[in-house]
Amino acid sequence: MSLFIESLKDGRNVWLNGKRIDITEDTNFRGTLTTIESLFSQLTNPKLQPLIGYFDDDLQQWVHKAFYLPRNITELQERRTAFEAWAKDTNGMMSRLSDYARSRVAGWYANREAYRELDPHFPGKIEAYYHIAKRENRFIAIVQRDPQINRSANEYYNTKKLGLLRITKKTNEGVYINGAKMIGTSAPYAHDIIVYPLAPLDEAKKDLAHMLIVPANAKGLHMVCRESFAEASQVEHSLSAQYDEMDAVLIFDDVFVPWERVLLHDNPIALAQLKVDSISNSLAYHQAIVRLQTKLSFMAAVANAMAHVIGADGYLHVQEKLGELIIQIRTIEGLIIAAEQNGKLEKDIYIPDFNYIQTARVLGTKYYPNAVEIIQLIGAGGLIQLPSSMADLSGQISQLTQQYYKGKNATAEERTKLFKLAWDLIGSPFGSRHELYERFYSGDPMLQTADMWRKYDKKEWTRQLAPFWKNC
Ligand SMILES: Cc1cc2nc3c(=O)[nH]c(=O)nc-3n(C[C@H](O)[C@H](O)[C@H](O)COP(=O)(O)OP(=O)(O)OC[C@H]3O[C@@H](n4cnc5c(N)ncnc54)[C@H](O)[C@@H]3O)c2cc1C
C-alpha cells in the first residue's frame, strides 16, 4: 500500500451505507484515493518536483507550492502553474486536493502578527501548524456550514436545538466540542480538518466563535458520507471512477481538541477578520479560479467533440453555443491575469487582486451551470441514446448496434465513449453533484453577488452622477 493511503489507516470513523468502513480497503474510495496518491507522489518524482513543489531550505525537502509565499508576480505565477498541473491531471474535477486549504493556512501564517492583539496565542499556533502541515505533506479539509435543520432567522442561534458546534468543556489541556458541520468535502481522507463557522457572529454569540484544527481520527469524530458515486469501470464512467470527491457531514461527539489546535475561541472579532483575511483569501481563491478555468475548458472540449461527432457543428446556433463556452474560458483566464497583474505586496507577500478573483468566483456559479446546459442542448437525445454497456457494441447484437450508434465522424465505439463521458460529466449523480458544487462551494451565490455590490467603491458613481443628481 502506498504512503498516502497507508497514512489513512488510523482508526478514523467513516460511515457509509450504515457501516463504519476502512476507506483504504473500501472499493468506493479506490479510484479517488489512487488519483490522490498519484498526485501526492509527484513530490518525490524528480521530473515533476519543480512543477508542483519547491525545495524548502529549512526543511531540506520538497514541499507543495500551496505552502509557498510569493514575493513577486513571477513567484505567484509559479504557484498558479502548480495548481494548473493538478487541475489538468484531473480535468478540474477534484477541487479539494488540499491546495485550497493549504493556501488558506499559508495566508493566515503570513499575516499572523495582525492577530496578536486580538489573541496573543494565535500567531504561535498557526506558525507551528503551518510548519507541521508543510513538513508532513498533510491533507487538509475545511468545514464551516452548520447542519441545515432550520434556517429561519429567529431560530438560527438556538445552538443545542440546531446542533451548532460549540465548546462544551474547557480543561487545562484543551477543549471538548459537540455539534455537527456540513459539508466536509474530502474530509473522510483528510489528515486534518479546519473547523470554523461560516455564519457571521457578534459578541452575544461568542460561544460559537471558534477556529479549531481537528485530526480526522479524533475520538468521537464521526464522518457520515453521502451516497458514493464512485463507479468501478473507467470505460463506462471514466470520471466517476477516478474523481469522486467524497462529501460528509461531520458529527463531533465530545471530541477533545488540545489548546495548541484551538486557534481561536470565544472570539467573534478575530474570527470575522480571519475569514476575510486578504492574504489567505487571495491565495486560496486564486487556486479555486485556476481550477475553474481548467474545468470550463474541459467542458468546452467535450461539447465541441460532441458537436463534431454528430455533425451538428455546422449549425450557426451550435457554433454560437460553443463560442459562448470560449467566452467563459477567456473571461476567467482574463480575470486570472488581471488579478495577477494588479497584485500588490502585503506583509511582503505578493497577493493577487481579490476583486478580480471574486468576480471570477461568482461568475463560476453561473458559468458552470450554463456549460452543463450547453452540453445538454448539443447532446440532446444522444445523451440517452447510449447502450447500457460497451459490451453491446461487440456482442451478439453488434452488427446492428455498430450501424446505429455510430456518428457522422466517429465509429460506434468512439461516439459511445464520448457521449458516456459527457453523461458522466453532466447527467450522472457525479455530474449533478458537480453542478451543485460549483453553485455553492464557496457559500450562497446570492450572498456572494450582493456582497460585491456592498463592497464596491461607489465614489466614481457619485462623481458620474453629480452633474445630474446629488442625493448619494
Ligand atoms: C457539493 C458541495 C460541497 C461542499 N463542500 C464544502 C466544504 O468542503 N466545506 C464547507 O465548509 N462547505 C462546503 N459546502 C457547503 C457550502 O458552504 C454551503 O452549501 C453554502 O454555504 C450554502 O449553504 P447551505 O447549503 O447551508 O444553504 P442554506 O443556507 O441552507 O440555503 C438554503 C436556501 O435558503 C436560502 N437562505 C438561507 N438562509 C438565508 C438567509 N439568511 N437569507 C436569505 N436566504 C437564505 C438560500 O438562499 C437557499 O435558497 C459544500 C456544498 C456543496 C453543495
Coordinates of C-alpha atoms and ligand atoms in Angstrom, one line a residue, residues 96 142-146 148 151 182-185 198 247 433 436-437 440-444 446, ligand 1:
R96 CA -10.4 19.8 -2.7
I142 CA -12.2 22.8 5.7
V143 CA -15.7 22.7 7.1
Q144 CA -17.8 25.7 8.1
R145 CA -21.5 25.3 7.5
D146 CA -24.0 24.3 10.2
Q148 CA -29.4 22.5 7.6
R151 CA -32.6 28.2 8.6
M182 CA -21.6 20.2 6.8
I183 CA -20.3 19.7 4.2
G184 CA -16.8 18.3 4.6
T185 CA -15.7 17.6 1.0
L198 CA -19.5 30.5 8.2
D247 CA -18.6 14.7 0.9
R433 CA -23.1 16.9 -7.7
L436 CA -24.3 21.8 -7.2
Y437 CA -20.7 22.1 -6.0
F440 CA -22.5 26.5 -3.7
Y441 CA -18.9 25.5 -2.7
S442 CA -18.0 28.9 -1.5
G443 CA -21.2 30.0 0.0
D444 CA -24.6 31.1 -1.2
M446 CA -26.9 35.2 -3.9
Ligands
LIG1 C1 -21.1 19.6 -3.2 C2 -20.9 20.6 -2.1 C3 -19.7 20.6 -1.4 C4 -19.4 21.4 -0.4 N1 -18.2 21.4 0.3 C5 -18.0 22.2 1.4 C6 -16.8 22.1 2.1 O1 -15.9 21.3 1.8 N2 -16.6 22.9 3.2 C7 -17.6 23.8 3.6 O2 -17.5 24.5 4.6 N3 -18.8 23.9 2.9 C8 -19.0 23.1 1.8 N4 -20.2 23.2 1.1 C9 -21.3 23.9 1.8 C10 -21.5 25.3 1.3 O3 -20.7 26.1 2.1 C11 -23.0 25.6 1.5 O4 -23.7 24.7 0.7 C12 -23.3 27.0 1.1 O5 -22.7 27.9 2.0 C13 -24.8 27.3 1.2 O6 -25.3 27.0 2.4 P1 -26.4 25.9 2.6 O7 -26.1 24.7 1.8 O8 -26.4 25.6 4.1 O9 -27.7 26.5 2.1 P2 -28.8 27.2 3.0 O10 -28.2 28.4 3.7 O11 -29.5 26.3 3.9 O12 -29.8 27.8 1.9 C14 -31.0 27.1 1.5 C15 -31.9 28.2 0.9 O13 -32.3 29.1 1.9 C16 -31.9 30.4 1.5 N5 -31.4 31.1 2.7 C17 -30.9 30.5 3.8 N6 -30.5 31.4 4.7 C18 -30.9 32.6 4.2 C19 -30.8 34.0 4.7 N7 -30.3 34.3 5.9 N8 -31.2 35.0 3.9 C20 -31.8 34.7 2.7 N9 -31.9 33.4 2.2 C21 -31.5 32.4 2.9 C22 -30.8 30.2 0.5 O14 -30.6 31.4 -0.4 C23 -31.2 29.0 -0.2 O15 -32.1 29.3 -1.2 C24 -20.4 22.4 0.0 C25 -21.6 22.4 -0.7 C26 -21.9 21.5 -1.7 C27 -23.2 21.6 -2.4

